[in-house]
XYZ file of C-alpha atoms in Angstrom:
515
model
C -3.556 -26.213 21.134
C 0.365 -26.141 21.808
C 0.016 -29.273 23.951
C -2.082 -30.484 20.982
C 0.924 -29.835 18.416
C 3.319 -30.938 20.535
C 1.162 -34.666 20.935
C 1.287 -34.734 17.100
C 4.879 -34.041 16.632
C 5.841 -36.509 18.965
C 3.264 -39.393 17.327
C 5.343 -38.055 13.770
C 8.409 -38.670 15.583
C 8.314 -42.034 17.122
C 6.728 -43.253 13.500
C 9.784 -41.563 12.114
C 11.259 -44.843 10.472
C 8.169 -46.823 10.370
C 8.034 -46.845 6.443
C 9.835 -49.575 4.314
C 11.981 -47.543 2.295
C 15.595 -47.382 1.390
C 17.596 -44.918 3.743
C 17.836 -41.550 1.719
C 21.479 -40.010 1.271
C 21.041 -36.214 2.556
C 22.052 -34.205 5.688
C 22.115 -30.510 7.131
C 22.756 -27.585 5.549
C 22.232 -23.966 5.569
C 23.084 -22.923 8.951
C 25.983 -23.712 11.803
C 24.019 -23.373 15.120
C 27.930 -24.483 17.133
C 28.975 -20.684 15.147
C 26.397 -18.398 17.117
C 26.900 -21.061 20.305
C 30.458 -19.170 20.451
C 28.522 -16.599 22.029
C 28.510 -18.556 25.454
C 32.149 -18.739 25.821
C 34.674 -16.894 26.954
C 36.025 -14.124 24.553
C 39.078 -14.867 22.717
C 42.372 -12.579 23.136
C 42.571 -10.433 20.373
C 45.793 -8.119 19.348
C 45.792 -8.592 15.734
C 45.417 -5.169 13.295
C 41.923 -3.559 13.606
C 40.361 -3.727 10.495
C 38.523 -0.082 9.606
C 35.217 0.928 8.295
C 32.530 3.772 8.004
C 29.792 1.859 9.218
C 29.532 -1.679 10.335
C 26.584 -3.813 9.944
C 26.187 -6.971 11.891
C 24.376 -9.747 10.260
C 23.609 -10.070 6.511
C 20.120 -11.078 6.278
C 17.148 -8.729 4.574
C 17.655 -6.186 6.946
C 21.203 -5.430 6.642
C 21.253 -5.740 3.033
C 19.031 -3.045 2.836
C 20.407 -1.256 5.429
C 23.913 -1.232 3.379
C 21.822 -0.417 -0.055
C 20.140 2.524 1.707
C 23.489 4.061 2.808
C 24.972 3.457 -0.767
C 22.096 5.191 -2.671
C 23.311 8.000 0.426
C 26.322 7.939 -0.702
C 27.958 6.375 2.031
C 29.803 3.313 0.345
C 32.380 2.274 3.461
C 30.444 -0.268 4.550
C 31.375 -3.638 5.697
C 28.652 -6.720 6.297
C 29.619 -9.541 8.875
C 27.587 -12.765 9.142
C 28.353 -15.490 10.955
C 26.985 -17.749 7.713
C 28.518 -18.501 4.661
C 25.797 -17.173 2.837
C 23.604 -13.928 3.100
C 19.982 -13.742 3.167
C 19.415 -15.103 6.804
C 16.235 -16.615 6.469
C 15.510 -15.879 2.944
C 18.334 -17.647 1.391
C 18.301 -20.116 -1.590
C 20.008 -23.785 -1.878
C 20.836 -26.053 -4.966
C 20.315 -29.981 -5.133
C 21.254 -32.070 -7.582
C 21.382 -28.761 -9.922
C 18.332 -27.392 -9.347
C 17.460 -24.226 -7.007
C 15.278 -24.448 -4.428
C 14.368 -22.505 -0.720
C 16.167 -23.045 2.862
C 13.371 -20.587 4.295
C 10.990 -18.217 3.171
C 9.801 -18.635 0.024
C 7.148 -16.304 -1.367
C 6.455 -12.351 -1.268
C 2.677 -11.133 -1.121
C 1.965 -8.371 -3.832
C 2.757 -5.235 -1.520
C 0.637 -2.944 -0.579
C 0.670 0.930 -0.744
C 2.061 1.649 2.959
C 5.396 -0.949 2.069
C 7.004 2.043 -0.213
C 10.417 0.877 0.265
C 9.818 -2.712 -0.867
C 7.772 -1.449 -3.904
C 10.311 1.299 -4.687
C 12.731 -2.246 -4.616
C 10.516 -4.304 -6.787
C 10.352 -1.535 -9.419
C 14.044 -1.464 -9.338
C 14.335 -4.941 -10.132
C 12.003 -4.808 -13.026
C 9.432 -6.933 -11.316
C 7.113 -4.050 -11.213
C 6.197 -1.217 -13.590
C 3.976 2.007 -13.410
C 1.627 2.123 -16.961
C -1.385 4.643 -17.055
C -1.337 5.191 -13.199
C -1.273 1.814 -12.354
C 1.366 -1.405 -11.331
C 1.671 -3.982 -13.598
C 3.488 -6.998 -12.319
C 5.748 -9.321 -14.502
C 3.535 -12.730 -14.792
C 7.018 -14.559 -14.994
C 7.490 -14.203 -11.217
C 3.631 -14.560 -9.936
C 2.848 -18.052 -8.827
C 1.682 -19.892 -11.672
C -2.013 -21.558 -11.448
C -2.992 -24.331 -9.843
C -1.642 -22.037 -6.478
C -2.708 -23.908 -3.525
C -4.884 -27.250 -2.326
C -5.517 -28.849 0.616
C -5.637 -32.188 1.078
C -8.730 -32.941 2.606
C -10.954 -36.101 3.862
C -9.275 -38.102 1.177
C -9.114 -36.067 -1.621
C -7.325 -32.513 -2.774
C -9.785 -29.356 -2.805
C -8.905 -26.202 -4.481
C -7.481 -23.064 -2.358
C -6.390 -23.860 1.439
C -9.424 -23.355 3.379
C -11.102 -26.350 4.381
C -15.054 -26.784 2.928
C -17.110 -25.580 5.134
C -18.634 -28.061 7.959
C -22.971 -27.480 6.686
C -24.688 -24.144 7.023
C -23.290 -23.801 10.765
C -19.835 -23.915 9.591
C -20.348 -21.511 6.721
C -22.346 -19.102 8.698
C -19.101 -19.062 10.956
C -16.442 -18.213 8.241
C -18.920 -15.381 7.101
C -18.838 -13.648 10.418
C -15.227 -14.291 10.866
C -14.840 -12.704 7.376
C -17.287 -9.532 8.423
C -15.528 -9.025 12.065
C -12.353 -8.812 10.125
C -13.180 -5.899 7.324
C -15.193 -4.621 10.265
C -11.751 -4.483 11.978
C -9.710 -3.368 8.493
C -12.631 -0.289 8.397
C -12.538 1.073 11.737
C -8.975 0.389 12.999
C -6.610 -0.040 10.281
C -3.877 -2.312 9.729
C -0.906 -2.028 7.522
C 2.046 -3.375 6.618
C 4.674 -2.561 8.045
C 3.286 -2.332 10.890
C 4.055 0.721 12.276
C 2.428 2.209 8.981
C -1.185 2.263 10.835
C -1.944 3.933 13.645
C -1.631 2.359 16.713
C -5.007 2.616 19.103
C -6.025 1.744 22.571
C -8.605 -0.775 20.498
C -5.628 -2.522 18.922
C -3.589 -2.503 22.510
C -6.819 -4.706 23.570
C -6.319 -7.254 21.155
C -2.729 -7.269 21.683
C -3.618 -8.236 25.259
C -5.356 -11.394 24.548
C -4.523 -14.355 22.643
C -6.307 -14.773 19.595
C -7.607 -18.409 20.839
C -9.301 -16.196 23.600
C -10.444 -13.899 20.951
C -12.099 -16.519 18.782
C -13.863 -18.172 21.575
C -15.262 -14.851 23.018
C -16.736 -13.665 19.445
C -18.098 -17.714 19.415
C -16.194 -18.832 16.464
C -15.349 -22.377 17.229
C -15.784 -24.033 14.634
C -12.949 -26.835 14.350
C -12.421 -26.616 10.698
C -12.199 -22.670 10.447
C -10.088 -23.020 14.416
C -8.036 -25.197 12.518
C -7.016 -23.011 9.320
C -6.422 -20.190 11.873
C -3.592 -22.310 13.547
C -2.542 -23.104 10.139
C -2.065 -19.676 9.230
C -0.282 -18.633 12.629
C 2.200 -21.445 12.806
C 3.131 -20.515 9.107
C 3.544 -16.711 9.143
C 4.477 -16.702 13.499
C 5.914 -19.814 14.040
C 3.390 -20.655 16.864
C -0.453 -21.169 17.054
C -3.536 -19.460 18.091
C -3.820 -19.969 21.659
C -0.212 -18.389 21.993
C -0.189 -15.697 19.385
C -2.128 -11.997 20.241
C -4.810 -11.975 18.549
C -3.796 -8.430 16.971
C -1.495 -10.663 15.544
C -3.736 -13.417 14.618
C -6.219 -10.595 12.983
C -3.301 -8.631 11.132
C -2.522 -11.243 9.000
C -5.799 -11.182 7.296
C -6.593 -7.026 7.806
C -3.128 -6.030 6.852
C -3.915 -7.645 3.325
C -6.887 -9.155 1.259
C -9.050 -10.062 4.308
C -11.213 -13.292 5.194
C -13.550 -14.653 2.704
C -15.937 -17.543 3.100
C -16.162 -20.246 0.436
C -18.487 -19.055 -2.516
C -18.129 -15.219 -1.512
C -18.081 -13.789 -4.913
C -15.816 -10.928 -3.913
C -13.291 -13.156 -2.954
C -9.607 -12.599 -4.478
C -6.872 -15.097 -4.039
C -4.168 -13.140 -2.602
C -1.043 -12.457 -5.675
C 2.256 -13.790 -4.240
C 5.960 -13.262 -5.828
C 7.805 -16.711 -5.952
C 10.751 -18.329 -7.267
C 12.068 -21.845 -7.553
C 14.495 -20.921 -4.628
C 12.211 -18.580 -3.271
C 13.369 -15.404 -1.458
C 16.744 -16.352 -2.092
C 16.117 -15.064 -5.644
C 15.566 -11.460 -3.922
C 18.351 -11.784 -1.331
C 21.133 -12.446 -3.801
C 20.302 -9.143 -5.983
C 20.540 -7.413 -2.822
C 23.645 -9.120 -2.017
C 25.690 -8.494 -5.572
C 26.329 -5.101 -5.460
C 27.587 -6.062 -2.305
C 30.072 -8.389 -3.134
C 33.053 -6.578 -1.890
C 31.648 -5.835 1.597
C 30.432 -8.698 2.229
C 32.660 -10.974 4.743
C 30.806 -13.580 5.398
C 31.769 -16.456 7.869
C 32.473 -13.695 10.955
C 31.161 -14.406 13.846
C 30.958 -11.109 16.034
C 30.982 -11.832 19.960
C 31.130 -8.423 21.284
C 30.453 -4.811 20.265
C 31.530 -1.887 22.479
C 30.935 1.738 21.874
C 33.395 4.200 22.676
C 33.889 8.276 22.110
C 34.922 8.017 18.832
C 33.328 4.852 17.738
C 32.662 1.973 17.413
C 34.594 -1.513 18.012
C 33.569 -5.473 17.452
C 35.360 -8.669 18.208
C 34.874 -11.278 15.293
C 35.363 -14.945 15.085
C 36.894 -15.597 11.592
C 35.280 -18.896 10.704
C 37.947 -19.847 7.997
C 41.048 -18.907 9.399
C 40.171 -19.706 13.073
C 41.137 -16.877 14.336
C 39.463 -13.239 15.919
C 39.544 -10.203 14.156
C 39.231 -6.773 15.358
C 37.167 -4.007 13.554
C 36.147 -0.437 13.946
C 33.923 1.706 12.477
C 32.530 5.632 13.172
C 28.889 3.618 13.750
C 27.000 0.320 13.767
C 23.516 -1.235 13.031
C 22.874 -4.262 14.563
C 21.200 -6.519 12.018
C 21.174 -9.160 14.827
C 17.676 -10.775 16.179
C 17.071 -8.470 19.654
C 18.203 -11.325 21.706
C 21.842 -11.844 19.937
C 22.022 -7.880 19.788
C 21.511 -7.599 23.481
C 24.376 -10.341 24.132
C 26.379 -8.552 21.840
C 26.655 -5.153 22.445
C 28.628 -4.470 26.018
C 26.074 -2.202 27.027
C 23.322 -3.294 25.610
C 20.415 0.077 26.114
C 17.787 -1.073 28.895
C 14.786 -1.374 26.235
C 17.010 -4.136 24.633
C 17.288 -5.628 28.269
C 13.774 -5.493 29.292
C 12.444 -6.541 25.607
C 10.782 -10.209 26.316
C 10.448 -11.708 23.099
C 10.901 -15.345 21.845
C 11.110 -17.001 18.510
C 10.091 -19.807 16.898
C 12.345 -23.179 15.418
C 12.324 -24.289 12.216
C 12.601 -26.559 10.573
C 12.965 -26.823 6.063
C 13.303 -30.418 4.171
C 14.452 -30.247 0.438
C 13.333 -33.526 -0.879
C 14.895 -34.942 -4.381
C 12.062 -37.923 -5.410
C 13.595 -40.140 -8.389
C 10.107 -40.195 -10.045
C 6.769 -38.521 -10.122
C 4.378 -39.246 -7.105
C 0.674 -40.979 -7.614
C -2.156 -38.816 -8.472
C -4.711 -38.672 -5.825
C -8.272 -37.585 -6.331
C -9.350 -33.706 -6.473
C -7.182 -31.027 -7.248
C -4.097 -31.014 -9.690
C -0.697 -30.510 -8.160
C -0.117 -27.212 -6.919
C 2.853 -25.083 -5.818
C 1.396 -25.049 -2.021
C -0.041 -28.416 -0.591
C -1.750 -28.913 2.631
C -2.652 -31.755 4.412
C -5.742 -30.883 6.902
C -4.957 -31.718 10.225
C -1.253 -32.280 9.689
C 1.093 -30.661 12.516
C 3.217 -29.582 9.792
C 2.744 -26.757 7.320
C 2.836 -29.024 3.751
C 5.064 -28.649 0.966
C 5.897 -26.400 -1.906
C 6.782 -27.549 -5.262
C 9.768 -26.181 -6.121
C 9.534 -26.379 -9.606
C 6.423 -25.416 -10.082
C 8.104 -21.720 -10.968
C 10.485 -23.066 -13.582
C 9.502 -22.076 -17.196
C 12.100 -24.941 -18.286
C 9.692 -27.673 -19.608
C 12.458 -30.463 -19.747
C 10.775 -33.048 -17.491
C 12.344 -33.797 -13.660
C 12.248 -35.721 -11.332
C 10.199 -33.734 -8.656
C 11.710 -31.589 -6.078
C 9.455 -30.527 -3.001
C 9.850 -28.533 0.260
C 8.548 -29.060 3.422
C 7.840 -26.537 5.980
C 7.807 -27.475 9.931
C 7.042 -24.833 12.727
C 8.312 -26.564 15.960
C 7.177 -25.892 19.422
C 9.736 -23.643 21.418
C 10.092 -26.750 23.807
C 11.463 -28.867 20.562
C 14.914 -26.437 20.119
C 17.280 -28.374 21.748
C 16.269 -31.691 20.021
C 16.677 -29.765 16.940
C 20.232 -28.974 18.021
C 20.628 -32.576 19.746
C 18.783 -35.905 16.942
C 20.682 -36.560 14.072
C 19.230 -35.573 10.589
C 18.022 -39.212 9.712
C 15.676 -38.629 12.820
C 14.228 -35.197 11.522
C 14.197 -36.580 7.920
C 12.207 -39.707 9.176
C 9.613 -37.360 10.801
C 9.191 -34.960 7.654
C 8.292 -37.977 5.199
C 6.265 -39.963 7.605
C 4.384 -36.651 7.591
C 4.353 -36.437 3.872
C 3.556 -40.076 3.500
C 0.095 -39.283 4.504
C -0.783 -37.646 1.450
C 1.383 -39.572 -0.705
C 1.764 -43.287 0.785
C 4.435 -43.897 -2.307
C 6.560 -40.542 -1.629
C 9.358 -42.492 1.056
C 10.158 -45.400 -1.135
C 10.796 -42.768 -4.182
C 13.588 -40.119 -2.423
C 16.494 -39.517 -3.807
C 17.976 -37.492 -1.701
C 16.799 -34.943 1.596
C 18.532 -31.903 2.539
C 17.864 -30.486 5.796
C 18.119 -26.956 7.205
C 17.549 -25.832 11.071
C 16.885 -22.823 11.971
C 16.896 -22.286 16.230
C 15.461 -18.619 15.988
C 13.561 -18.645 13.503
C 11.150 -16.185 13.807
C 9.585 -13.649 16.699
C 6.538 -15.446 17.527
C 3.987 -12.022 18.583
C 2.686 -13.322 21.955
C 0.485 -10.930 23.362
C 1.944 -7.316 24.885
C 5.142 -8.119 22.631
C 3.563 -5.590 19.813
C 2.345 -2.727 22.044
C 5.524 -2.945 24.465
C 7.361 0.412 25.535
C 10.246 -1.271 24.889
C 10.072 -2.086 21.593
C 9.003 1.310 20.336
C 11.797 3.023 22.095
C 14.391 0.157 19.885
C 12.450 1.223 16.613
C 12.787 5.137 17.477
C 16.609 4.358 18.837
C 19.429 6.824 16.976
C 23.137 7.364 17.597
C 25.555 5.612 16.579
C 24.225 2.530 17.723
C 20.955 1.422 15.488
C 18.817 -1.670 15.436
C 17.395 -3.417 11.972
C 15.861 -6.817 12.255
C 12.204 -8.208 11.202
C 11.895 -8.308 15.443
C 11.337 -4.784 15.336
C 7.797 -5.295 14.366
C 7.116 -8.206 16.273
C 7.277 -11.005 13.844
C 9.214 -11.861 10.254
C 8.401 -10.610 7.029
C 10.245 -9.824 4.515
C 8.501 -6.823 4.283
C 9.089 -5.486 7.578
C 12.387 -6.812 7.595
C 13.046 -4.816 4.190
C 11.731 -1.639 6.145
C 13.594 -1.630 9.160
C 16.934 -2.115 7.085
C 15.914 1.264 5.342
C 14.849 3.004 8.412
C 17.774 2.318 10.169
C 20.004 3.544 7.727
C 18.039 7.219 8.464
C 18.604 6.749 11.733
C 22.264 6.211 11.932
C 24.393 9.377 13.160
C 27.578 9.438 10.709
């Protein structure tokens, strides 16, 4: 199946100008991949004054803003943030074009459920949630609107994203995927976050497979319901079936609503949080009580403990120059990989952990008019093209309760295989952009001649892709279980990026810190 992608992202790329279209102005933003690239030089002589703090937190994405809201509510305000970005959220960060917002990453939140206390203790706070006669009610405002998702399908748009079944042989296949799954939710238990559930010698199983392997040994190989698998692994892990566990591939269904075949009257479209600029609406009101601690455009190269402390060597972005700060602890709100290049002594769980991550790869696209209705389904805020390497589009209006009409404003989501990073780094935007709406051209033929304008935003690391023994490894339990004053918070404690579990770890490690 990688092969496969990789094929099909290669056909996209050499058809990447092959549409008769005006060029569209645009270009990269979001992220500064030559900024972390500092980390493979030499370290820069630094004798300026050491800047002090309580606790330093390295990196400014979900996890360390909760990390730093944690240790306020504790009481602990002298806390300092550095990011090597302009902007916090990490990958859950929002961008403006032409006016209007819209996301640079992730872009929804499923409805939580009972085991993510933290997140709904957060979502209460913010007044999206509220208890009445023993139950949550949810603020409709913020719940994706109806029509939710389609798929574009054998020439027309069908309602939800799983393709129709293929006759009575394919149905009979999504059923008994559907029953092995709550048969799987029953008698082992999945949660998130992760660590929530208990963690068996039956789930260590599955993490030892890949969850390709584990579909063709149960005899589920059906290519429509193979190919909404991959769908759903490349867009929650970055990476498909025959290279994700399959406790992986399984926990994204059993950790929420489950499978359900087309027709099954019990089935429930999962509820999802969203936002025109999508987490980035959650990540700045984390971020503004922050304001003051927040020093973004640092790039930390190293972090050394000592007796009393802590100390970390920055890169200050706008003045070109190092800085020098110490602090009585740190949590290292890195990705694993960064934190183990960053910290001097990095603890030997951090140097055994194998774990790699997915690129990415986001595409704002401005259109100067509305795009020709095709057969089926009405425009939704999630669109799907069956059989499409990429992962579709979301409308990023479709949240906006201004009814002044628009031109439309989409964004498209592309999981690249590992082997694609450098090009990332290496062709110019126009070649990315070309690939993106020669991919969206085959759903709507008359989308390339109508851009206005394409904003593009990379993202190397993405996202820990859970290849199989990453979940069950010793060495990741002993990072999530690490205390001192050295402490890790990052999404890649868990294996793979959710806001959720990103959320979490943030508030765990805050616990965890010795002050």
């Amino acid at each position: 199946m990688l092969k496969r992608r990789e094929v099909l992202l290669a056909s996209l790329a050499m058809a990447g100008c092959s549409h008769e279209a005006p060029a569209p102005q645009g270009g990269w933003v979001g992220t500064h991949p030559e900024r972390g690239h500092r980390l493979r030089g030499a370290l820069p002589a630094a004798n300026g004054p050491l800047k002090q703090t309580g606790v330093l937190i390295v990196g400014s994405g979900i996890a360390g803003l909760a990390c730093a809201r944690a240790l306020m509510q504790r009481g602990v305000d002298d806390v300092a943030l550095l990011d090597l970005e302009d902007q916090s959220g990490g990958n859950s960060r929002g961008h403006r074009l032409a006016g209007s917002p819209c996301p640079l990453g992730a872009h929804y939140l499923p409805v939580p459920g009972p085991e993510a206390r933290e997140v709904l203790a957060l979502l209460h706070e913010l007044g999206l949630a509220t208890h009445r006669l023993g139950r949550t009610e949810w603020d409709e405002r913020h719940l994706c609107h109806s029509p939710q998702e389609r798929l574009f399908f054998d020439g027309a748009w069908h309602d939800g994203l799983l393709p129709p079944a293929d006759g009575a042989a394919g149905l009979a296949q999504y059923r008994r995927f559907g029953d092995l799954v709550a048969q799987l939710q029953r008698d082992l238990g999945f949660a998130i976050p992760t660590h929530r559930a208990p963690w068996t010698a039956e789930h260590a199983r599955l993490d030892r497979q890949t969850f390709a392997a584990w579909l063709d040994g149960q005899g589920l190989t059906d290519t429509r319901l193979r190919w909404y698998l991959d769908y759903c692994c490349r867009d929650d892990f970055g990476a498909d079936a025959a290279t994700v566990s399959a406790w992986a591939g399984l926990h994204y269904f059993a950790s929420r609503h489950g499978f359900h075949a087309p027709g099954d009257e019990t089935a429930e479209r999962e509820p999802v949080l969203t936002w025109p600029e999508g987490n980035g609406w959650l990540s700045a009101r984390l971020a503004q009580p922050l304001q003051d601690r927040l020093h973004l455009g640092r790039t930390v190269l190293r972090v050394t403990e000592g007796r009393q402390g802590v100390e970390a060597l920055a890169w200050n972005e706008a003045t070109q120059a190092p800085e020098r700060w110490a602090a009585r602890a740190v949590v290292m709100a890195t990705p694993l990989f960064v934190s183990a290049r960053l910290l001097a002594e990095p603890p030997a769980a951090l140097r055994a952990l194998q774990q790699p991550h997915a690129p990415w790869l986001t595409a704002n696209v401005l259109l100067r008019e509305p795009l020709l209705m095709r057969p089926g389904a009405p425009p939704s805020w999630d669109n799907v093209r069956y059989g499409s390497a990429a992962l579709g589009y979301v409308d990023a209006r479709h949240q906006d309760l201004d009814p002044t009409p628009r031109p439309p404003l989409l964004t498209a989501y592309l999981a690249l295989p590992q082997a694609q990073r450098s090009a990332l780094l290496r062709q110019p935007w126009q070649h990315w952009a070309g690939l993106v709406l020669d991919d969206l051209a085959g759903t709507h033929p008359d989308l390339p001649a109508k851009v206005e304008r394409i904003d593009l935003c990379r993202f190397g690391h993405a996202m820990s892709i859970p290849v199989p023994g990453l979940r069950g490894s010793a060495a990741l339990a002993a990072l999530n279980e690490q205390r001192g004053r050295v402490v890790f918070a990052h999404s890649d404690l868990a294996g793979y990026s959710v806001f959720e579990e990103a959320y979490t770890a943030g508030v765990l490690a805050a616990r965890r810190l010795s002050l």
